[in-house]
XYZ file of C-alpha atoms in Angstrom:
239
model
C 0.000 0.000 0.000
C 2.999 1.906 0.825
C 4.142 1.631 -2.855
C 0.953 2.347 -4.367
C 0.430 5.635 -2.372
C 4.047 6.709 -3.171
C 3.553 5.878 -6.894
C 0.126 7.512 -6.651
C 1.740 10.699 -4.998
C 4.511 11.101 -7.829
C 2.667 10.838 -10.231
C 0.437 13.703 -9.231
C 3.216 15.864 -8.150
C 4.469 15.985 -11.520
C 1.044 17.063 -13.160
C 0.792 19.448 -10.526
C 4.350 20.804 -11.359
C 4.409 20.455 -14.856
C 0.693 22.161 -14.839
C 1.859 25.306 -12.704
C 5.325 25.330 -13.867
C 3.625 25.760 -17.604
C 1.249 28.715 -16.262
C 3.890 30.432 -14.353
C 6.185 31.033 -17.291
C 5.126 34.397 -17.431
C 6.193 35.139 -14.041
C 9.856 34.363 -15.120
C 9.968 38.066 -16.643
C 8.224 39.515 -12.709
C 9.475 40.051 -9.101
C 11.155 38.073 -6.364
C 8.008 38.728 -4.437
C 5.599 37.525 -7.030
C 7.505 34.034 -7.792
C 7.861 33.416 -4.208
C 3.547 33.874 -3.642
C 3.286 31.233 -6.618
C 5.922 29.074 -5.370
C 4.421 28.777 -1.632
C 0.868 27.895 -3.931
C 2.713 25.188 -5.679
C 4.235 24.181 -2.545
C 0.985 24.115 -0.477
C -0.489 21.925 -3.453
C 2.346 19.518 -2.932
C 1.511 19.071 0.992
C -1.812 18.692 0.478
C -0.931 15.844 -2.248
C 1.343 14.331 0.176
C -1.343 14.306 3.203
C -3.903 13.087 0.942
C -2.332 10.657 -1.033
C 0.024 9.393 1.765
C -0.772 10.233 4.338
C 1.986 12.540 5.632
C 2.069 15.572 7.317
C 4.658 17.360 9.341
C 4.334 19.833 12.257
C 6.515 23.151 13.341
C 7.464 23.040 17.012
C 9.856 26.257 19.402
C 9.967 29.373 18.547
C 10.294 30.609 14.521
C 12.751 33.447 14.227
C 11.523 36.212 12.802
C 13.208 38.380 10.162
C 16.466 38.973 9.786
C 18.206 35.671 11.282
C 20.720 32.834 10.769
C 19.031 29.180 10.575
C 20.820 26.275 10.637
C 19.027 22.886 10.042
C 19.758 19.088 9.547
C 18.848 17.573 6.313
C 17.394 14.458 5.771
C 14.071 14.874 3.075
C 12.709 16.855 0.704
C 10.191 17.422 2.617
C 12.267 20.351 5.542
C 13.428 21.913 1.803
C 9.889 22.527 0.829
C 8.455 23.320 4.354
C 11.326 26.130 5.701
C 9.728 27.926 2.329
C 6.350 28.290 4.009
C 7.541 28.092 7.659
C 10.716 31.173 7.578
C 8.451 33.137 4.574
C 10.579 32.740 1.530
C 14.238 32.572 3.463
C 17.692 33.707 1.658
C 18.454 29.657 0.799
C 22.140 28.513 0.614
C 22.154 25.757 -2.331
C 24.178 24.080 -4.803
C 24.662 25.931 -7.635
C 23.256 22.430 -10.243
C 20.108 23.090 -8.602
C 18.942 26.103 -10.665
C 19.324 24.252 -13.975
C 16.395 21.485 -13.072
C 13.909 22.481 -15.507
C 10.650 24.092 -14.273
C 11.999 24.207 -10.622
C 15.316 25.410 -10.789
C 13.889 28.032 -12.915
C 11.429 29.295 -9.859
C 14.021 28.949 -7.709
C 16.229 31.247 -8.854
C 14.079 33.876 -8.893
C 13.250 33.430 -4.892
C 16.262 35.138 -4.122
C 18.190 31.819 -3.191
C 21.681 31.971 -2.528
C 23.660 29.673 -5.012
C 27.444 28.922 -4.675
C 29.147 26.604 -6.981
C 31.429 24.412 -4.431
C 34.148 23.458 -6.654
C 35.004 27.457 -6.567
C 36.307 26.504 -3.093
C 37.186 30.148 -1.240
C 35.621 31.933 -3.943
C 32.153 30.580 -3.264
C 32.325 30.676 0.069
C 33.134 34.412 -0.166
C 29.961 34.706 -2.461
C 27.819 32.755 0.286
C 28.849 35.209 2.686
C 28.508 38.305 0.180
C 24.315 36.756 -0.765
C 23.768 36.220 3.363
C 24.485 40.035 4.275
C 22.928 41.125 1.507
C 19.751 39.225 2.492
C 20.360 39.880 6.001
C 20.192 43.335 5.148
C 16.899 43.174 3.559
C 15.495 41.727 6.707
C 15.258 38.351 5.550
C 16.190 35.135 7.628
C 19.388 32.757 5.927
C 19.022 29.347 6.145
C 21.624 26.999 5.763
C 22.134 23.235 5.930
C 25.662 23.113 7.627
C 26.419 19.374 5.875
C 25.747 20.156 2.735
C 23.577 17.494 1.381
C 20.683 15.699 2.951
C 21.940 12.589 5.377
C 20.676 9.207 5.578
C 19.043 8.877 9.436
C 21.526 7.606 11.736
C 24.540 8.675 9.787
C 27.377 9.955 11.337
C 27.129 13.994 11.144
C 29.462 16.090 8.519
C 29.463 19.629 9.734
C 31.003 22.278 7.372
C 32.413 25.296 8.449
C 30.326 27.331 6.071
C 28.213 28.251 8.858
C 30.785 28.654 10.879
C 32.144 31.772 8.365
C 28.155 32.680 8.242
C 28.298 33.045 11.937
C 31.044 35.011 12.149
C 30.386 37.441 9.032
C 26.641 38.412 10.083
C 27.364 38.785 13.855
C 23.744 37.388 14.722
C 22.907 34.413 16.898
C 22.105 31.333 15.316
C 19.327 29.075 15.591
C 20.147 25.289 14.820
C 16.850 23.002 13.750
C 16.471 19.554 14.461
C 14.123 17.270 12.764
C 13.224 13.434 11.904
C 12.038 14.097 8.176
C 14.077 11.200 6.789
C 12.278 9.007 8.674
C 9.242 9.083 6.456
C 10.894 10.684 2.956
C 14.547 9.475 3.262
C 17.084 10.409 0.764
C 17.053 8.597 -2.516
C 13.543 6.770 -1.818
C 10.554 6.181 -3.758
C 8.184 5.251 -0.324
C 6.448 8.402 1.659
C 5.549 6.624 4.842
C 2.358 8.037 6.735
C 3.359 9.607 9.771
C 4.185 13.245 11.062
C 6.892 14.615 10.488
C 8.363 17.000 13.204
C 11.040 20.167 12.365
C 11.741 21.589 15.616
C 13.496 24.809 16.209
C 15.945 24.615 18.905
C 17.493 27.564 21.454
C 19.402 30.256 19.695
C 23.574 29.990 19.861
C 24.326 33.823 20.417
C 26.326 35.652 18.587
C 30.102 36.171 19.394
C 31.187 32.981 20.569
C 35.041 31.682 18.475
C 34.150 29.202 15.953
C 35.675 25.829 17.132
C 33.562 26.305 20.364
C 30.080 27.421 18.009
C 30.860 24.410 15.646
C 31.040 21.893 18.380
C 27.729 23.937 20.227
C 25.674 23.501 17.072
C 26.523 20.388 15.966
C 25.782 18.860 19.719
C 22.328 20.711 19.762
C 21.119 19.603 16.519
C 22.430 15.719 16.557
C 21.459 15.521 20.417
C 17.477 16.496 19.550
C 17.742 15.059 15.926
C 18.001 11.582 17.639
C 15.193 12.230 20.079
C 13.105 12.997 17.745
C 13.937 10.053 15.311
C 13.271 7.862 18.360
C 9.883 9.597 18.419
C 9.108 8.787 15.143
C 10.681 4.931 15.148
C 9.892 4.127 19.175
C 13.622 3.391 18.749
C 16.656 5.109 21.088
C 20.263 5.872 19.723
């Protein structure tokens, strides 16, 4: 049933996309402001989709920062990539540069203001990431970043990057790390949506100021430390 749902859900998802991706063409030639009100209507399409079909749904716990801020989150699913969109209100996105040239979606993306580096520019991009983040954190809009770079499997030992660490230090603003058990129900690289909520939880902030080896070890042990409570929420299985 699993399979059947999750084959169900796809292929809905891309007549949904394909559908809106079509009629927003025009929107290509607008505003940031008007791509990013059609992308959180595509977006709340897909969630209904996933709900519906199967039956999946995800819930926001702590406190949201508001405006200008630095977010840090684990990655595990899709799902936290779509959901930060509607959660932060279209957030200053640190991504992989590839991800603009998916057709239809990278399109969109690009014009939400997202922050794209190309990581085989080594210092360069990182100089860029920093360059998008004050510039968005000057607008009054919150950065998010996902300090290991890719989504993880669940349970996988954690690969912290000191991008945020340079993020950190650059903006001067405290930081607040996210925990969440996503993969548990959308892992990376698979097909099955398992019914279930999903929980992205907003942790304590870091504050600003603090040297980087000690804010690298502080937000790694926050978000790994509530990342495997909540997985053992989800599974009824401790670390």
């Amino acid at each position: 049933m699993t399979a059947f749902r999750s084959a169900l859900f796809f292929v809905l998802l891309q007549t949904w996309t394909l559908t809106l991706g079509t009629l927003y063409l025009p929107l290509l030639l607008a505003g940031e402001r008007a791509v990013s009100v059609a992308a959180s209507f595509w977006i709340r399409g897909v969630f209904i989709l996933l709900r519906v079909t199967c039956g999946l749904s995800w819930e926001v716990r702590g406190t949201v920062p508001q405006g200008a801020a630095l977010v840090a989150s684990k990655h595990q699913s899709t799902l936290e990539t779509f959901a930060f969109f509607l959660i932060l209100g279209s957030p200053a996105v640190i991504l992989k540069k590839e991800l603009l040239k998916i057709p239809f979606f990278g399109w969109y993306l690009g014009k939400t203001g997202a922050i794209a580096i190309d990581r085989a520019a080594g210092t360069k991009a990182l100089k860029e990431m920093v360059k998008g983040a004050e510039a968005a954190a000057a607008l009054g809009r919150p950065v998010l970043i996902f300090p290991e770079g890719h989504r993880m499997d669940v349970g996988a030992a954690p690969d912290y990057h000191t991008g945020i660490a340079m993020l950190y230090g650059a903006l001067g603003q405290a930081c607040v790390p996210v925990a969440l058990n996503t993969g548990c129900f959308w892992g990376r690289g698979s097909f099955a949506k398992k019914p279930g909520k999903a929980v992205i939880e907003f942790l304590e902030p870091i504050p600003a100021g603090i040297d980087r080896k000690t804010f690298m070890v502080e937000l790694q042990s926050r978000i790994e430390g509530a990342t495997a409570r909540l997985v053992a929420e989800a599974t009824g299985v401790s670390a």
